PDB file of C-alpha atoms in Angstrom:
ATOM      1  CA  UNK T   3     -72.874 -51.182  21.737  1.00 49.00           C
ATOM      2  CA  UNK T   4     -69.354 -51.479  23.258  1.00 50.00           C
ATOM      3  CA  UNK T   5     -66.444 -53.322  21.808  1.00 47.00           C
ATOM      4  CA  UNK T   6     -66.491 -55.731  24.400  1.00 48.00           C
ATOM      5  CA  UNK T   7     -70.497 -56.002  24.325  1.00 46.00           C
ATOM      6  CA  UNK T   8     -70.205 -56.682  20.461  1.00 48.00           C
ATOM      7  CA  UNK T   9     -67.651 -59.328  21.499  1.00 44.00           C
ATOM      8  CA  UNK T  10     -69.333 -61.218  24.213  1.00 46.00           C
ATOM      9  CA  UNK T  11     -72.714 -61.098  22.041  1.00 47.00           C
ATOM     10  CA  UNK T  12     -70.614 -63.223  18.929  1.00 46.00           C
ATOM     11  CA  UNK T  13     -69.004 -65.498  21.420  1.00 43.00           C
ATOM     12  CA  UNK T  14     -72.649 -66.741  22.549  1.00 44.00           C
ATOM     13  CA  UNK T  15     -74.206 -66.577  19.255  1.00 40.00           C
ATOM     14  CA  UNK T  16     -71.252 -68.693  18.083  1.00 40.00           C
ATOM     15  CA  UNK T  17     -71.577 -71.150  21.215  1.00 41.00           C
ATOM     16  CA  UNK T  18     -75.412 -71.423  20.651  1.00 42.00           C
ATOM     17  CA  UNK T  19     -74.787 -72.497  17.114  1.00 44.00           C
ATOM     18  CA  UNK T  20     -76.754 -69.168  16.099  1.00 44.00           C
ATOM     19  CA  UNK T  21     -75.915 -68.069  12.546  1.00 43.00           C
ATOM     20  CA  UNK T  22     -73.922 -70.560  12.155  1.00 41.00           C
ATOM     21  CA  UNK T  23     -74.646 -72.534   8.534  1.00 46.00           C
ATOM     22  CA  UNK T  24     -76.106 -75.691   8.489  1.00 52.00           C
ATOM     23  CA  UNK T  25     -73.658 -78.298   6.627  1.00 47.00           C
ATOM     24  CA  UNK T  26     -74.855 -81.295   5.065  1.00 52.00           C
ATOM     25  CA  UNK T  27     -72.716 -84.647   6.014  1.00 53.00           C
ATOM     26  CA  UNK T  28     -70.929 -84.098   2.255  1.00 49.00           C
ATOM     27  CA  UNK T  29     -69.978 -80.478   3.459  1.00 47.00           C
ATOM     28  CA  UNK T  30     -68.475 -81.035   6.783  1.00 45.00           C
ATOM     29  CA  UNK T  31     -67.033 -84.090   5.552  1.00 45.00           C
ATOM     30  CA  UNK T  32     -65.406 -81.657   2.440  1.00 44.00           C
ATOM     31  CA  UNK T  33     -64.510 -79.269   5.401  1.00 42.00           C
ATOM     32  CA  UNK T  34     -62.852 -82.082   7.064  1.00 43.00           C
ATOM     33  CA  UNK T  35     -60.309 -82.974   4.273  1.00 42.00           C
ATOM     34  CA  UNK T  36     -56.922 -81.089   3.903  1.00 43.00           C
ATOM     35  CA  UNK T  37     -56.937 -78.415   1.741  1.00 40.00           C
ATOM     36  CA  UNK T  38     -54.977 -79.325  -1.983  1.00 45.00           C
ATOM     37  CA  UNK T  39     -53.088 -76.083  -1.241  1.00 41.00           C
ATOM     38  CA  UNK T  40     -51.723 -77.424   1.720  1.00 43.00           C
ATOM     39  CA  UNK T  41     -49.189 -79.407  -0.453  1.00 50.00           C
ATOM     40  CA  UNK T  42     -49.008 -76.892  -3.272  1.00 53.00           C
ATOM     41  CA  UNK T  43     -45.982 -75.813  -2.097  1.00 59.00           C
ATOM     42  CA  UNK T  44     -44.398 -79.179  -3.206  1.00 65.00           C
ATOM     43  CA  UNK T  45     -45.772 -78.914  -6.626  1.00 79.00           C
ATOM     44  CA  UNK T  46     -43.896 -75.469  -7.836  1.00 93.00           C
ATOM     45  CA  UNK T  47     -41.118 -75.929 -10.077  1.00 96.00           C
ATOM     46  CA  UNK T  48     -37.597 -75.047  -8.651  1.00 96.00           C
ATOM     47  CA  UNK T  49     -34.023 -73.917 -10.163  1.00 97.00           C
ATOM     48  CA  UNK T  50     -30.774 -75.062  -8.524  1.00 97.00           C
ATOM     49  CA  UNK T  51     -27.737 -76.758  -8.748  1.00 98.00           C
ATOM     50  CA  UNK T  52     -27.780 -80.542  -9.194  1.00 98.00           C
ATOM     51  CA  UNK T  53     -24.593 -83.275  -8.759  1.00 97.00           C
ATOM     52  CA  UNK T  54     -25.247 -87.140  -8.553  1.00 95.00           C
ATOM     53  CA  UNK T  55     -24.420 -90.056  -6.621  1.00 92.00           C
ATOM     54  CA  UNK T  56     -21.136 -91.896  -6.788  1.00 89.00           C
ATOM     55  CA  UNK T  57     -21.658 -95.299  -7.936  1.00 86.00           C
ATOM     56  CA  UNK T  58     -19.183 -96.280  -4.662  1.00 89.00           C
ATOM     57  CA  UNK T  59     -22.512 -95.747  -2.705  1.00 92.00           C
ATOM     58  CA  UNK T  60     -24.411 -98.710  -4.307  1.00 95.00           C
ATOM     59  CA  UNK T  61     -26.003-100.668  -2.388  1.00 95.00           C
ATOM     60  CA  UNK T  62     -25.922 -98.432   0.921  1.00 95.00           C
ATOM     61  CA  UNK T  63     -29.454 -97.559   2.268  1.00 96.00           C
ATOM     62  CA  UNK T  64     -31.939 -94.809   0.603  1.00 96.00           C
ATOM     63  CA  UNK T  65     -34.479 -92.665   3.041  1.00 96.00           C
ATOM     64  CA  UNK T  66     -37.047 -94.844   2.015  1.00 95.00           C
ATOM     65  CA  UNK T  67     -35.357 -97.909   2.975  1.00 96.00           C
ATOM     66  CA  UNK T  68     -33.783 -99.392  -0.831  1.00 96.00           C
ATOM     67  CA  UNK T  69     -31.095 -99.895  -1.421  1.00 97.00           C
ATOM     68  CA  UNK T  70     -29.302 -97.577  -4.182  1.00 96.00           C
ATOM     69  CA  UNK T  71     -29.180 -99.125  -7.576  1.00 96.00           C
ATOM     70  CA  UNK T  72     -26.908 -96.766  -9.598  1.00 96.00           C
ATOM     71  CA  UNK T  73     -29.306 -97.767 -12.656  1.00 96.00           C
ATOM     72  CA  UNK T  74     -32.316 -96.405 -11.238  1.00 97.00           C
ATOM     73  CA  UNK T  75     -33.759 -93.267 -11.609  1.00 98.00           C
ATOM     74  CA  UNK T  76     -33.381 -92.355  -7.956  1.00 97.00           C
ATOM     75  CA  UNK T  77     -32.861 -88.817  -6.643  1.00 98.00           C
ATOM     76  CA  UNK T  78     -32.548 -86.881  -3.597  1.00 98.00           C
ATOM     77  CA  UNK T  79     -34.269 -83.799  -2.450  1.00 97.00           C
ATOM     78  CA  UNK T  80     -34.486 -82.391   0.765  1.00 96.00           C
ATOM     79  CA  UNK T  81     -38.274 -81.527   1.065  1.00 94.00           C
ATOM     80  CA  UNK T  82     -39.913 -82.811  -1.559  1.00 95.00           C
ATOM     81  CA  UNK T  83     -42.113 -86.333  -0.100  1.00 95.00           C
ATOM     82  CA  UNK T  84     -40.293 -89.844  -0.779  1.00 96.00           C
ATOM     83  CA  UNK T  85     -42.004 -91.185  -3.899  1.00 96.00           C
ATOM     84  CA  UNK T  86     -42.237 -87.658  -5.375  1.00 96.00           C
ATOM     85  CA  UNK T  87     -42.079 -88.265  -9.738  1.00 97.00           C
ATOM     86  CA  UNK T  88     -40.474 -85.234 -10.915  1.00 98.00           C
ATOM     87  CA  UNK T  89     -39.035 -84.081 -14.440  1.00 98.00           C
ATOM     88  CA  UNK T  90     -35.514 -82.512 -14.175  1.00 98.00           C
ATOM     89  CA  UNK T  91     -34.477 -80.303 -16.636  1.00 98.00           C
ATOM     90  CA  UNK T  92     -30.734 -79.558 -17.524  1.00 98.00           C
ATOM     91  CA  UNK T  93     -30.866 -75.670 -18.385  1.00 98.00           C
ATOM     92  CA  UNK T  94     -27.431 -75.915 -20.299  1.00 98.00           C
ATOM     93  CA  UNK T  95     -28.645 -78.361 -22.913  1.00 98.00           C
ATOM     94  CA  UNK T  96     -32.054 -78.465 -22.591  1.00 98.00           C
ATOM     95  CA  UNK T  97     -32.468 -82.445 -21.827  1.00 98.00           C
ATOM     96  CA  UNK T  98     -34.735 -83.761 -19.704  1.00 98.00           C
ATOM     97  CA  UNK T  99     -35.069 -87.299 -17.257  1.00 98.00           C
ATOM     98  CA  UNK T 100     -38.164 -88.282 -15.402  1.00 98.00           C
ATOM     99  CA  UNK T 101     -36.563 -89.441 -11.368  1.00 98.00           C
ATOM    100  CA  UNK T 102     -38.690 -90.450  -8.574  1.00 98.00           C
ATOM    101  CA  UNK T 103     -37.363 -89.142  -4.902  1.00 97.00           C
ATOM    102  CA  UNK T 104     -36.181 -91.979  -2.806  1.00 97.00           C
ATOM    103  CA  UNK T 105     -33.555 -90.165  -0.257  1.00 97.00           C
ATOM    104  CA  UNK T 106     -33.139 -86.817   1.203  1.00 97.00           C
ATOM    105  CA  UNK T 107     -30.187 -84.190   0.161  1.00 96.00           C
ATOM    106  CA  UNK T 108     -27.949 -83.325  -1.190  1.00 96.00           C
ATOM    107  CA  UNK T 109     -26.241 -81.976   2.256  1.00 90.00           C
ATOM    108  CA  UNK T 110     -23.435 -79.683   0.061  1.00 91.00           C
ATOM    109  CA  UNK T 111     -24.399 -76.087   0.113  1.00 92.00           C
ATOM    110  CA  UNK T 112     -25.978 -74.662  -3.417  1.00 92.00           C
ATOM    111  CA  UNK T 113     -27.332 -77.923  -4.314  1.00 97.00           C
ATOM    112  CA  UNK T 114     -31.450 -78.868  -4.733  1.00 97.00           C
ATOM    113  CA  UNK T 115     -30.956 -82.392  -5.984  1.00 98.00           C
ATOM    114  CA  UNK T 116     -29.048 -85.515  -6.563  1.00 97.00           C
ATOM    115  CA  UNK T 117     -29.509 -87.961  -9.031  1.00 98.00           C
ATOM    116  CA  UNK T 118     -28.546 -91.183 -10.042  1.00 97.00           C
ATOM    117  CA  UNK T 119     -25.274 -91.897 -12.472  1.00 97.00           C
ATOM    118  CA  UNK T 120     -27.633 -93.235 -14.910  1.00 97.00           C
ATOM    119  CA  UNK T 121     -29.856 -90.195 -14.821  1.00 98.00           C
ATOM    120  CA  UNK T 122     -26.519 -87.885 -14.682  1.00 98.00           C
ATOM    121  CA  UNK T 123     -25.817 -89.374 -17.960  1.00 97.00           C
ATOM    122  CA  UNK T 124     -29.358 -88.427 -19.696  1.00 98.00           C
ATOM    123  CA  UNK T 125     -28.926 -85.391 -18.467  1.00 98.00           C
ATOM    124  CA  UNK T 126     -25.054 -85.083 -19.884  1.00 98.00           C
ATOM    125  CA  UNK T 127     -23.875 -83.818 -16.971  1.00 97.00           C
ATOM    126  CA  UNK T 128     -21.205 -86.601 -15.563  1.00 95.00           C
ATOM    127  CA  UNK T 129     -18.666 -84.447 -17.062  1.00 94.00           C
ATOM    128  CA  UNK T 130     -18.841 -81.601 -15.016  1.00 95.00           C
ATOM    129  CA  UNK T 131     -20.403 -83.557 -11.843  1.00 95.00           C
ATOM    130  CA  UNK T 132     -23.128 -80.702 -11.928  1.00 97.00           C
ATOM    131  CA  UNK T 133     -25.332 -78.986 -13.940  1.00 98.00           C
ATOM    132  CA  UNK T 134     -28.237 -75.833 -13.132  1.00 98.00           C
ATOM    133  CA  UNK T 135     -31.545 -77.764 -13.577  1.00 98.00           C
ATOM    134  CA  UNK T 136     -35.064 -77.215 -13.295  1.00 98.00           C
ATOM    135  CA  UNK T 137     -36.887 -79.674 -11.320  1.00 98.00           C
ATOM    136  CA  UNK T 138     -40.376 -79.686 -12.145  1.00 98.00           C
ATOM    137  CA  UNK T 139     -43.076 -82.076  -9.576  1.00 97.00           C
ATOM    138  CA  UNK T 140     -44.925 -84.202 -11.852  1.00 97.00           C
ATOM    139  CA  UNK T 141     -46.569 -86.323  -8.822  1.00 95.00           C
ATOM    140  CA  UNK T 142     -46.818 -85.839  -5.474  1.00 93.00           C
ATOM    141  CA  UNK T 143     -48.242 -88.155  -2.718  1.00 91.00           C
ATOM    142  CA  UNK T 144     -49.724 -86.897   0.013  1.00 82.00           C
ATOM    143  CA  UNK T 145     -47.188 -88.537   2.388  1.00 80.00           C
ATOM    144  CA  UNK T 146     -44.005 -90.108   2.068  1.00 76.00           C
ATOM    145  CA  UNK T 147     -43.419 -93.407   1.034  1.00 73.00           C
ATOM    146  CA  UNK T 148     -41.580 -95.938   2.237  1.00 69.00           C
ATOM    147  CA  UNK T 149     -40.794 -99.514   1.981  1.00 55.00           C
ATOM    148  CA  UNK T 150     -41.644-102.068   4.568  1.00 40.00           C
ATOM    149  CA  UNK T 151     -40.084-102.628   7.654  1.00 42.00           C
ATOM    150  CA  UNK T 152     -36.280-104.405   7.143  1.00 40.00           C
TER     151      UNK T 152
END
């Protein structure tokens, strides 16, 4: 049998349904669904270069649509979904702050994250504005979230 005999012979059996498996409704509705590893890429750990917010930009709109409360826990990251919990490690002194991502950035070169005041101070790193950190996805929705319509 030729190459192109072979293929013209799958091509039917395929369009006949032939040898094709037989899925239950649970099955194609499983084969329907997105794959978890589709958004595994969000849920690796990363190493960069963090800085945080000035408090001169409370107030001002968030990607999600808040307003920034230097208080909060609030961070930026460029790809990670809005609404994204993640644990941020500071790799010089080992401490550690739970943020949730509610913008998108930080836009200056070298730099995975920014976080608020509040959580720059947990993290002891107000002094020198920046600090190489771990950021670590704790949860992930599938989408992100944002606030209602203003």
């Amino acid at each position: 049998m030729t190459k192109m005999t072979s293929l013209a012979a799958g091509a039917a059996l395929l369009v006949l349904g032939v040898g094709a498996p037989d899925l239950s409704p649970s099955q194609a509705a499983a084969a329907e669904r997105p794959h978890p590893a589709r958004h595994a890429h969000h849920a690796r750990p990363q190493r960069g270069k963090a800085s945080y917010y000035s408090s001169r930009l409370s107030g001002r709109r968030m990607a999600n649509g808040a307003r920034f409360n230097p208080n909060s826990n609030a961070a930026a990251h460029r790809t990670l979904p809005l609404g994204t919990t993640a644990r941020v490690t500071n790799l010089e002194n080992g401490r550690t702050a739970e943020v949730r991502v509610e913008d998108r950035g930080p836009y200056a070169r070298g730099r995975i994250l920014d976080v608020s005041p509040k959580v720059a101070g947990q993290l002891a790193m107000r002094k020198d504005g920046t600090a190489p950190v771990l950021v670590e996805p704790v949860r992930v929705p599938e989408r992100d979230q944002r606030v209602a319509e203003r």
